[in-house]
CSV table of C-alpha atoms and ligand atoms in Angstrom, one decimal:
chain,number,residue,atom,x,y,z
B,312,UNK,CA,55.3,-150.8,57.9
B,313,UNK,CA,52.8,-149.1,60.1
B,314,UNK,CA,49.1,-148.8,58.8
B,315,UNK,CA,49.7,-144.7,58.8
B,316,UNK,CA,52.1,-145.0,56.1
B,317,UNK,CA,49.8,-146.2,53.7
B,318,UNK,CA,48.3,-143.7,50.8
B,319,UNK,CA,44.9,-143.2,51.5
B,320,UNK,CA,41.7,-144.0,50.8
B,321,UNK,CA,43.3,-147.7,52.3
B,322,UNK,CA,41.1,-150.6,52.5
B,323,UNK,CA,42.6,-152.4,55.8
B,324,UNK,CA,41.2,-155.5,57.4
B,325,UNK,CA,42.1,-156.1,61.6
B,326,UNK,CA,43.2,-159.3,61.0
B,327,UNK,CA,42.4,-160.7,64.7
B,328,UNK,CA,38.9,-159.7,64.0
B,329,UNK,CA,39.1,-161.3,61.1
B,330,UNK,CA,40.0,-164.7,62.6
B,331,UNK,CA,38.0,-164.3,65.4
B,332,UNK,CA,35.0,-163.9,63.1
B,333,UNK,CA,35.6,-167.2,61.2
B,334,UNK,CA,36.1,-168.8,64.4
B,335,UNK,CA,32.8,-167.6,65.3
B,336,UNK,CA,31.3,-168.8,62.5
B,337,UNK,CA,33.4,-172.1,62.1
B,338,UNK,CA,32.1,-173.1,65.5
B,339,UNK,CA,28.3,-172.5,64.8
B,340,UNK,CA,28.0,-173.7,61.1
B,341,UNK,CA,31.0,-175.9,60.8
B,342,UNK,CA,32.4,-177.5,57.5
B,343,UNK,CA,29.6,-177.8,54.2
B,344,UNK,CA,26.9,-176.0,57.3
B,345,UNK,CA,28.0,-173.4,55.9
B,346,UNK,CA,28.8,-172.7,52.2
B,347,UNK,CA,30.9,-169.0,52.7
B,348,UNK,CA,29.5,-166.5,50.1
B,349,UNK,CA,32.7,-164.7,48.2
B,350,UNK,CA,30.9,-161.8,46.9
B,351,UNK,CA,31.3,-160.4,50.1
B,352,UNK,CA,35.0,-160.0,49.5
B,353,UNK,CA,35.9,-161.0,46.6
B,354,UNK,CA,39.3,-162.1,47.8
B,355,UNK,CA,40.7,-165.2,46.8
B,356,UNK,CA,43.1,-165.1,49.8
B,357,UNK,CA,40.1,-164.6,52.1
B,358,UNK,CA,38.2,-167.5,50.5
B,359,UNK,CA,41.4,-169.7,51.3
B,360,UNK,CA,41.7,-168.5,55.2
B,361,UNK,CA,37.7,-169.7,55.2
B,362,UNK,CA,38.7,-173.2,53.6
B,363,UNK,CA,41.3,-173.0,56.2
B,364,UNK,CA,38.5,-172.4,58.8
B,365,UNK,CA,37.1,-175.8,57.3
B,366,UNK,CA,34.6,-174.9,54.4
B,367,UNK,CA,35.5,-176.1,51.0
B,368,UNK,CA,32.1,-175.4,49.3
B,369,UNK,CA,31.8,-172.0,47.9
B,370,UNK,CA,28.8,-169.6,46.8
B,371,UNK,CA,29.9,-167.0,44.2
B,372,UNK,CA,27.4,-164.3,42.6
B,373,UNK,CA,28.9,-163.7,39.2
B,374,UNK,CA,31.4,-165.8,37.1
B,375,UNK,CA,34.4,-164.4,37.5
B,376,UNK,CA,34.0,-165.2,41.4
B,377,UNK,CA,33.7,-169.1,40.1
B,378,UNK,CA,36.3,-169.0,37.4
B,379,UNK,CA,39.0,-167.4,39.9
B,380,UNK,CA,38.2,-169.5,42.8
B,381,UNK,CA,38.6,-172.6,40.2
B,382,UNK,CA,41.6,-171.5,38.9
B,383,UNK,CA,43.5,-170.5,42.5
B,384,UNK,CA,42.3,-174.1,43.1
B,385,UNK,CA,40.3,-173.1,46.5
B,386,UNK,CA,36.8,-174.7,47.0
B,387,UNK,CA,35.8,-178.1,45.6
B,388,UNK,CA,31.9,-177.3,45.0
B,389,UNK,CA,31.5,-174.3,43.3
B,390,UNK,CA,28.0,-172.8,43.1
B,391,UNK,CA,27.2,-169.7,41.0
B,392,UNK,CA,24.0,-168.8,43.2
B,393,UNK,CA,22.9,-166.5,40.2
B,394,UNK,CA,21.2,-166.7,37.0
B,395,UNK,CA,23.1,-165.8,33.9
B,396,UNK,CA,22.3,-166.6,30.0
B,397,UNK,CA,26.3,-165.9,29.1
B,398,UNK,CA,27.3,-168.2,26.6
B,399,UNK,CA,31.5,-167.2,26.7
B,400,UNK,CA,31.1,-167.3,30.7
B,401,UNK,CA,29.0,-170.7,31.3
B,402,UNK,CA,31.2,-172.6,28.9
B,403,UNK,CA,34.7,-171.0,31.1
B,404,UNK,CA,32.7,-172.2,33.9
B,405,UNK,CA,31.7,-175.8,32.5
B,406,UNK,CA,35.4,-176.0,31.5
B,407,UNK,CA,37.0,-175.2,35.0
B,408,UNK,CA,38.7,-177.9,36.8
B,409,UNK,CA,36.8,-177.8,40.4
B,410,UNK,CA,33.1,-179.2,40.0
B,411,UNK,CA,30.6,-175.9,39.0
B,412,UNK,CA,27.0,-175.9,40.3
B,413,UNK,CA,24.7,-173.2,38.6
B,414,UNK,CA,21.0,-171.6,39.5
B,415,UNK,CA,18.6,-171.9,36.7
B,416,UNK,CA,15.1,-170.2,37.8
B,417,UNK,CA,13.4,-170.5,33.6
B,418,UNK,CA,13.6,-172.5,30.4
B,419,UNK,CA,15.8,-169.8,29.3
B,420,UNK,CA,18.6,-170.4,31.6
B,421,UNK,CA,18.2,-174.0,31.5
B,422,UNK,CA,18.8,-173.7,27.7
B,423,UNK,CA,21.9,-171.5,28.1
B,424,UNK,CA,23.4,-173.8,30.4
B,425,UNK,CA,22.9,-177.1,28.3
B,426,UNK,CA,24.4,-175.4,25.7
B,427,UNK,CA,27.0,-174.3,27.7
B,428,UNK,CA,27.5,-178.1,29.0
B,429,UNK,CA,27.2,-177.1,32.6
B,430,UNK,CA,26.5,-180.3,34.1
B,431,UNK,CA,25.4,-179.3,37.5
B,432,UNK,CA,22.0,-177.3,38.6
B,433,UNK,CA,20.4,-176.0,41.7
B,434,UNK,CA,16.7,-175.1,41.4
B,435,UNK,CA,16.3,-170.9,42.6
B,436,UNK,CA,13.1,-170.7,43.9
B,437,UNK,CA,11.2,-167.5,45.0
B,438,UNK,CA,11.0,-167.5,48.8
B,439,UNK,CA,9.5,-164.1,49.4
B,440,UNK,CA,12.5,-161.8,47.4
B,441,UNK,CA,11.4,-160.3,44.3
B,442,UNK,CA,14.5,-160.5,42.3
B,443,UNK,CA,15.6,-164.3,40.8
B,444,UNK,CA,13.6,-167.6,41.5
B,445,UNK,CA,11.0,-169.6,39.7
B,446,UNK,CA,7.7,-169.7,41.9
B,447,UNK,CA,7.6,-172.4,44.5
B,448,UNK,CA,4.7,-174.5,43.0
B,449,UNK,CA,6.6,-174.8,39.5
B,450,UNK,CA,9.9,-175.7,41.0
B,451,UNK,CA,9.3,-179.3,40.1
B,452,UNK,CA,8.4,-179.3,36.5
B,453,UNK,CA,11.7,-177.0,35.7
B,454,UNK,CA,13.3,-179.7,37.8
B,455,UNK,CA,12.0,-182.4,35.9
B,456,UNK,CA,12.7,-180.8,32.3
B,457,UNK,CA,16.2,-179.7,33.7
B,458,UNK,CA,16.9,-184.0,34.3
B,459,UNK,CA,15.4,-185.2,31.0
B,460,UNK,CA,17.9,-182.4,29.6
B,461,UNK,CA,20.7,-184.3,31.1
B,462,UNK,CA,21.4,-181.6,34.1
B,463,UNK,CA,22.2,-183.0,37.5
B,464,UNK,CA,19.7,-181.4,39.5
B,465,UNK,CA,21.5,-181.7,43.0
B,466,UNK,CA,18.6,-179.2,44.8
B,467,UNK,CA,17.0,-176.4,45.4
B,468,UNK,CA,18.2,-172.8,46.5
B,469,UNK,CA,16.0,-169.7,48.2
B,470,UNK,CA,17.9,-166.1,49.6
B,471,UNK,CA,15.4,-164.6,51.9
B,472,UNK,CA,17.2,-161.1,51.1
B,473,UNK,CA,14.1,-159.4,52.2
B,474,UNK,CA,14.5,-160.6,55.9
B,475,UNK,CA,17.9,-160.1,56.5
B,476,UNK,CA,17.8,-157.4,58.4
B,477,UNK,CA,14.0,-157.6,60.5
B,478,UNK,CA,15.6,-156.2,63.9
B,479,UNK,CA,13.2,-158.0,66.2
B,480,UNK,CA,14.9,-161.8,65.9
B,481,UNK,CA,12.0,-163.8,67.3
B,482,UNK,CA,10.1,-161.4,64.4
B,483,UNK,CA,12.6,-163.0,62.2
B,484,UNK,CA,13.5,-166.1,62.7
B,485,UNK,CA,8.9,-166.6,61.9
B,486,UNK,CA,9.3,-165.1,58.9
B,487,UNK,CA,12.2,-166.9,57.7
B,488,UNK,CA,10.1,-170.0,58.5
B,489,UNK,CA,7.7,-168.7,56.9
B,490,UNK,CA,9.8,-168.0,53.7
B,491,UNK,CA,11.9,-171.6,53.9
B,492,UNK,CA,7.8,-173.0,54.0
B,493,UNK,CA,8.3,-172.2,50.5
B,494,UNK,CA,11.7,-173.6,50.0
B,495,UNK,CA,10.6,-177.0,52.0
B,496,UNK,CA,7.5,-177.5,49.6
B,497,UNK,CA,9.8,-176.4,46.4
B,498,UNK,CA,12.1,-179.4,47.9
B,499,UNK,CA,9.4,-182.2,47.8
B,500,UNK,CA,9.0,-181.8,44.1
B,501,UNK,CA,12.8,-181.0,42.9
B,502,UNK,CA,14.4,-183.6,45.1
B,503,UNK,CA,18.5,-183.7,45.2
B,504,UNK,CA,20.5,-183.3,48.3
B,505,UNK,CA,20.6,-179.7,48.7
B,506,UNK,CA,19.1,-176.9,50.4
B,507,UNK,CA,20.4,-173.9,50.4
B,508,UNK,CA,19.7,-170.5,51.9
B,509,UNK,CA,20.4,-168.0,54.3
B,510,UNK,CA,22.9,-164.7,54.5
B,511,UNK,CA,24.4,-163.0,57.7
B,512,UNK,CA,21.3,-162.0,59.1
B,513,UNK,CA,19.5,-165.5,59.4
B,514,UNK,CA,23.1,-167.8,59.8
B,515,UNK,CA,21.6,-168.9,62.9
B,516,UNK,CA,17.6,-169.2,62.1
B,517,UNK,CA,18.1,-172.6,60.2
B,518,UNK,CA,18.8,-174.8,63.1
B,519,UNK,CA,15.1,-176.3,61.8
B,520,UNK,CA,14.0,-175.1,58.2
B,521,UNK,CA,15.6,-177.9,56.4
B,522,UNK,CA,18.3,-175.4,54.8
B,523,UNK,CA,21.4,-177.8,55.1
B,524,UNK,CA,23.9,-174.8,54.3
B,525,UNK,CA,24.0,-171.3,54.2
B,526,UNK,CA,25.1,-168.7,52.3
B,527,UNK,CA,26.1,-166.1,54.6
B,528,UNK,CA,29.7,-164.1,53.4
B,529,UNK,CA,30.0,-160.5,55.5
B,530,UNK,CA,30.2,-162.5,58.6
B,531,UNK,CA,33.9,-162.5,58.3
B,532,UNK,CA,34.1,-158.5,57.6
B,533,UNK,CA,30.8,-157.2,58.7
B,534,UNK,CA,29.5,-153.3,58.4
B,535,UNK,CA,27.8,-150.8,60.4
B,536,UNK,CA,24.5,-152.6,58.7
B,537,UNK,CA,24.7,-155.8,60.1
B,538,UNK,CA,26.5,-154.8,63.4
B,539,UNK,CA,23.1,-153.3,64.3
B,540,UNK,CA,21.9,-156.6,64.3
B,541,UNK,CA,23.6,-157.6,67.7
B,542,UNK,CA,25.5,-161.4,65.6
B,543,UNK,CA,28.2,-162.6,67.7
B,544,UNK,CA,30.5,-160.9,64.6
B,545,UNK,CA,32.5,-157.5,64.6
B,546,UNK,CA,34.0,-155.0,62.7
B,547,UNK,CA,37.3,-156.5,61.0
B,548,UNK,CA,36.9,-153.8,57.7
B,549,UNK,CA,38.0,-150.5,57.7
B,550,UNK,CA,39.1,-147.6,55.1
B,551,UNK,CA,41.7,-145.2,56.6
B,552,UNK,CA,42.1,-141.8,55.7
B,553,UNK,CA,43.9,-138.6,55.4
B,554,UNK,CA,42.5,-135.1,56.8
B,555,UNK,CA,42.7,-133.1,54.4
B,556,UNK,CA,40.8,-129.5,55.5
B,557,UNK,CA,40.2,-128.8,59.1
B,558,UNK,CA,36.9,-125.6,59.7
B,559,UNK,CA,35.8,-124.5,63.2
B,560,UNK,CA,32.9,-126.9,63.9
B,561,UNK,CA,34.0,-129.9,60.6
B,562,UNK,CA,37.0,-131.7,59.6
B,563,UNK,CA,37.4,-133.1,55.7
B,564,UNK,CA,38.8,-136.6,54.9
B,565,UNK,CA,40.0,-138.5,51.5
B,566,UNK,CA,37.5,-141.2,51.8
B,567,UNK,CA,34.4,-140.4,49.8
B,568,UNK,CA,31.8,-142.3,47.9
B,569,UNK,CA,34.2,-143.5,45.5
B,570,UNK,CA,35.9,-145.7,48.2
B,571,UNK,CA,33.0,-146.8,50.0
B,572,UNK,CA,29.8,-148.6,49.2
B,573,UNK,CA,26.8,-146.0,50.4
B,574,UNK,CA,23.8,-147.5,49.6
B,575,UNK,CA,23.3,-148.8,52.6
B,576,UNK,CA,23.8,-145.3,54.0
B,577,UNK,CA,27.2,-143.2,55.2
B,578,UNK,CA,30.1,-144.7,57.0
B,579,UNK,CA,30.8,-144.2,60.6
B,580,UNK,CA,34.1,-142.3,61.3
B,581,UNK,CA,35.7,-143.5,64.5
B,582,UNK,CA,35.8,-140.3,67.3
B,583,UNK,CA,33.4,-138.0,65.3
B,584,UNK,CA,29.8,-138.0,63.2
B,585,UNK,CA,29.9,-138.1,59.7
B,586,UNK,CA,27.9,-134.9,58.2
B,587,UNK,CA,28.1,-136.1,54.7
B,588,UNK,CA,29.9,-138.1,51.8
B,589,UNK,CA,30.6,-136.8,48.6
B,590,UNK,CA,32.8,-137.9,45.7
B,591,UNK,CA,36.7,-138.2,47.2
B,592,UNK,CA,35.3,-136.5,50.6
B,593,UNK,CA,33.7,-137.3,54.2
B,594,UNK,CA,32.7,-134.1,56.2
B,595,UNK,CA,32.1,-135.3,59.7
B,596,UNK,CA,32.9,-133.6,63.0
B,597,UNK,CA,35.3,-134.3,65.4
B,598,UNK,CA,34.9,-135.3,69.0
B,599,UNK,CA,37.9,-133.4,70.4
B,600,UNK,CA,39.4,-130.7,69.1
B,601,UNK,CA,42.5,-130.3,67.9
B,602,UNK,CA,42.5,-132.9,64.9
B,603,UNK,CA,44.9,-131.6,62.6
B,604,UNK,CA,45.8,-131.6,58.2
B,605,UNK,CA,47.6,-134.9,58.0
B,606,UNK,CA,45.6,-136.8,61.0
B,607,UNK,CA,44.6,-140.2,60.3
B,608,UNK,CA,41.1,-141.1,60.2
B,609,UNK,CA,39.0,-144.8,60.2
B,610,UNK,CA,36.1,-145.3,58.2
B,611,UNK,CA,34.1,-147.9,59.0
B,612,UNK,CA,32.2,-148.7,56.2
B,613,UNK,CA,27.7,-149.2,56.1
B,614,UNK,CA,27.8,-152.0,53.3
B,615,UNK,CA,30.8,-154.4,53.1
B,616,UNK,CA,30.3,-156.0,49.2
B,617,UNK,CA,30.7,-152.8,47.1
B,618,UNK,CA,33.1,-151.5,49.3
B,619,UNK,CA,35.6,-154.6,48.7
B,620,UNK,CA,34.4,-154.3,44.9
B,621,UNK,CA,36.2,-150.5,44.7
B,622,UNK,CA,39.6,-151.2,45.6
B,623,UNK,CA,41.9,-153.1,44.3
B,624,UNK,CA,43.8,-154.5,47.6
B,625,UNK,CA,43.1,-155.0,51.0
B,626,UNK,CA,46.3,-155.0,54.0
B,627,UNK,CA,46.0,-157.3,56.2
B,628,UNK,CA,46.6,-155.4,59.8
B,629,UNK,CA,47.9,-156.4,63.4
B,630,UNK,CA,48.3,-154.0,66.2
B,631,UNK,CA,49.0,-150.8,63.9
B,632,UNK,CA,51.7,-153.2,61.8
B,633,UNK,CA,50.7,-154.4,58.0
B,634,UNK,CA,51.7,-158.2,57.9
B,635,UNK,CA,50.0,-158.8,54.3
B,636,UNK,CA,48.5,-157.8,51.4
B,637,UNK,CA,46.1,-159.1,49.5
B,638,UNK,CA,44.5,-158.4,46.1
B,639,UNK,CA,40.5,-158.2,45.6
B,640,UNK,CA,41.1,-160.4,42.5
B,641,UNK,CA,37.7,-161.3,41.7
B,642,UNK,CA,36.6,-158.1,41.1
B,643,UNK,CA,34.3,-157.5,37.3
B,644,UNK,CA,32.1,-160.0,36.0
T,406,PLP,C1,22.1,-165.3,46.8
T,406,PLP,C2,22.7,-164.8,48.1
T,406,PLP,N1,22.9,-165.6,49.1
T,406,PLP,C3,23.4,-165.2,50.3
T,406,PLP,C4,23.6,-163.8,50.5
T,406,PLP,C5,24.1,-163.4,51.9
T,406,PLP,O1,25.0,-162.5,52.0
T,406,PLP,P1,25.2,-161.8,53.4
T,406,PLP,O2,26.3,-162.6,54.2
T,406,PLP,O3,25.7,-160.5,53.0
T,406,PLP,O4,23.9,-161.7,54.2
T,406,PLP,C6,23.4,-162.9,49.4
T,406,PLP,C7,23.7,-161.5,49.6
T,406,PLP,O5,23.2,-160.6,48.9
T,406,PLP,C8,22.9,-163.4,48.2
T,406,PLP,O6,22.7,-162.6,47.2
């Protein structure tokens, strides 16, 4: 079946760029280096082709990411980078076969996940993003109350979200230094094996900030975000479309905000300039003229995660010709 057949909005992934991106990766943070985030994709079938790339540690952002990983039996070190208080959901994780590690960043989450009979912890420190993470200089004592609880407190965790995309990389890779300052002194009080950090933008900033693995997971799709970054990754994600209404100086395709994730900003349409997104529609204008009702269109989406998170499957594409398909099963919480 050729790509054009498929009912649009299709999510499609250019499978060579796909491989070629793990490779890349692979080669520059091999094995447990790196510890692939899935909330990228959310694609069990993905997460297997990066075990297959050599990683069998996994970073998940909600439950159902851990649970469905466990249960497809890919990854043997499962870490829930995330805070949640969910008794239903920490007991389905405690309870999975492949070993779970969780983030706890307060008494409150530590409680939950006693309760729960999680039996594995990383310590989320605040290194400079103001979302999750206890503050650097009471790392320790949580530590210390999270052991005498019975918790294995294997480390401590720090997402320098914030930095991610400073476009100047010397200007970057300071302050992530800066930021994994905090991580490093968080460290000497929690003890445990693990540091862990990082995303796509700063993969290759923690040669020497004593992170031993990183987080990153749009490395093997990427978007029009990150490739403004210059990473030695491209573009493997795309949603094709139909045209649908053709004007004098605008043509209208199927793929609106409803199929993309646009809070990083609108797509980028392959031979034209996108005008503007709305529901079901992109307006954008052509290069040439002549496009046509019925044309085929790419969309190359601004923000990988939510744009995985809208559809249901993904088709796996080489040289025009589907060769697979695979489902975004860990979709929902
Ligand atoms: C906790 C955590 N770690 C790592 C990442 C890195 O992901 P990315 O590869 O998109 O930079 C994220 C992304 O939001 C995250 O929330």
């Amino acid at each position: 079946v050729h790509v054009h057949e498929l009912p649009t909005p299709a999510l499609v992934i250019d499978a060579d760029a796909l491989d070629r991106n793990l490779a890349a990766m692979s080669s520059r943070l091999p094995a447990a280096r790196l510890r692939p985030h899935v909330k990228a994709h959310k694609c069990t079938a993905l997460a297997a082709a990066q075990q297959a790339a050599g990683h069998d540690t996994f970073t998940c952002a909600t439950p159902r990411e851990v649970i469905g990983l466990a249960a497809a039996g890919v990854g043997t070190d499962l870490l829930l980078a995330n805070e949640t208080v969910d008794r239903d959901r920490l007991r389905a994780m405690a309870d999975c076969d492949a070993p779970v590690t969780i983030a706890i960043d307060s008494d409150d989450t530590l409680r939950a996940a006693i309760d729960a009979g999680i039996r594995s912890c990383l310590i989320d420190v605040n290194v400079g993003l103001p979302r999750c993470g206890v503050e650097p200089d009471r790392a320790g004592g949580l530590a210390d109350r999270a052991r005498s609880a019975g918790l294995d407190v294997r480390g401590v965790m720090g997402y320098e979200g914030h930095l991610m995309m400073v476009a100047d990389r010397t200007e970057r890779a300071a302050a992530v230094e800066a930021s994994m300052a905090k991580l490093r002194a968080a460290h000497a009080d929690v003890g445990g094996d693990i540091v862990s950090a990082g995303g796509t933008g700063t993969f290759d900033l923690h040669a020497s900030t004593g992170v031993t693995e990183v987080q990153a997971g749009s490395y093997a799709l990427m978007d029009t975000h990150y490739g403004s970054l210059g990473l030695p990754f491209e573009q493997a994600l795309f949603v094709i479309g139909t045209v649908i209404s053709v004007a004098a100086d605008w043509a209208v395709a199927d793929v609106g905000l409803k199929s993309l994730g646009m809070d990083h900003g609108d797509p980028s349409v392959l031979d034209g300039a996108v005008w503007f997104c709305s529901d079901e529609h992109v307006t954008f204008a052509p290069d040439r003229p002549g496009v046509r009702v019925g044309d085929r269109v790419t969309v190359v989406p601004a923000h990988v995660d939510p744009t995985m998170a809208m559809h249901e499957v993904v088709w796996l594409m080489r040289d025009g010709e589907l060769i697979d398909r695979w489902p975004i099963d860990l979709r929902h919480w």
